[in-house]
């Protein structure tokens, strides 16, 4: 059984090298999103979202959810990203 595994693996080291190279690649969109989340407008929107989440999480029975705050945060982040993402794409 071990011999068969070695035979099967014989032609696959190149694929492992390719997988390692792919792991090193970073999505430029994620990098820009992280930078935009640090902007003043996004920080303010995130603070409101976190305050809502803690308020809702502290109550045992509530119909309130944080959909509006989440959409506000995502809108602010995506607005920032839209202006910056294409500068980093080759």
C-alpha atoms as one frame of an Amber mdcrd trajectory, in Angstrom:
protein
   0.000   0.000   0.000   2.825   2.402   0.863   4.539   1.590  -2.401   1.377
   2.474  -4.347   1.123   5.821  -2.532   4.721   6.599  -3.451   4.039   5.761
  -7.075   0.976   7.984  -7.146   2.829  10.842  -5.456   5.790  10.528  -7.843
   4.422  13.017 -10.367   2.884  15.495  -7.922   5.696  17.590  -6.345   5.221
  20.264  -8.998   1.609  20.732  -7.887   2.751  21.215  -4.295   5.131  23.961
  -5.407   2.322  25.679  -7.292   0.081  25.508  -4.231   2.800  27.137  -2.128
   3.094  29.970  -4.638  -0.672  30.488  -4.610  -0.690  30.743  -0.817   1.751
  33.655  -1.007  -0.572  35.648  -3.249  -2.645  38.315  -1.510  -5.960  39.559
  -2.825  -5.557  43.312  -3.486  -9.239  43.856  -2.702  -8.759  42.533   0.831
  -5.751  44.803   1.362  -7.676  47.870   0.217 -10.686  46.907   2.352  -8.487
  46.667   5.451  -6.992  50.094   4.745 -10.398  51.633   4.125 -11.763  50.205
   7.376  -9.236  52.432   9.150 -10.599  55.626   7.574 -12.479  58.059   9.816
 -15.910  57.504   8.262 -15.591  53.706   8.395 -14.350  53.773  11.987 -17.400
  55.801  12.991 -19.747  53.404  11.166 -18.013  50.387  12.739 -18.369  51.924
  16.220 -22.115  52.346  15.674 -22.346  48.740  14.442 -20.433  47.411  17.444
 -22.580  49.475  19.843 -25.713  48.045  18.243 -24.361  44.495  18.424 -23.527
  44.839  22.102 -26.940  46.405  22.816 -28.792  43.638  20.995 -26.566  40.951
  22.486 -27.256  42.152  26.027 -31.011  41.707  25.681 -32.630  38.325  25.984
 -35.734  39.160  23.966 -35.634  41.813  21.281 -36.833  42.304  17.748 -34.067
  44.791  17.036 -31.299  43.787  14.693 -28.310  45.704  13.374 -29.075  45.491
   9.671 -29.107  49.248   9.123 -25.800  49.725  10.944 -24.214  46.850   9.018
 -25.340  48.288   5.687 -24.045  51.725   6.683 -20.635  50.273   7.509 -20.449
  48.197   4.319 -21.544  51.180   2.240 -18.875  53.418   3.774 -16.168  50.787
   3.282 -17.194  49.968  -0.287 -17.381  53.661  -1.187 -13.770  54.046  -0.070
 -12.710  50.839  -1.815 -14.310  51.888  -5.093 -11.966  54.854  -5.339  -8.798
  52.914  -4.484  -9.043  49.339  -5.709  -8.314  49.923  -9.380  -5.091  51.760
  -8.586  -3.644  48.527  -7.165  -4.818  46.218  -9.978  -2.258  45.545 -12.676
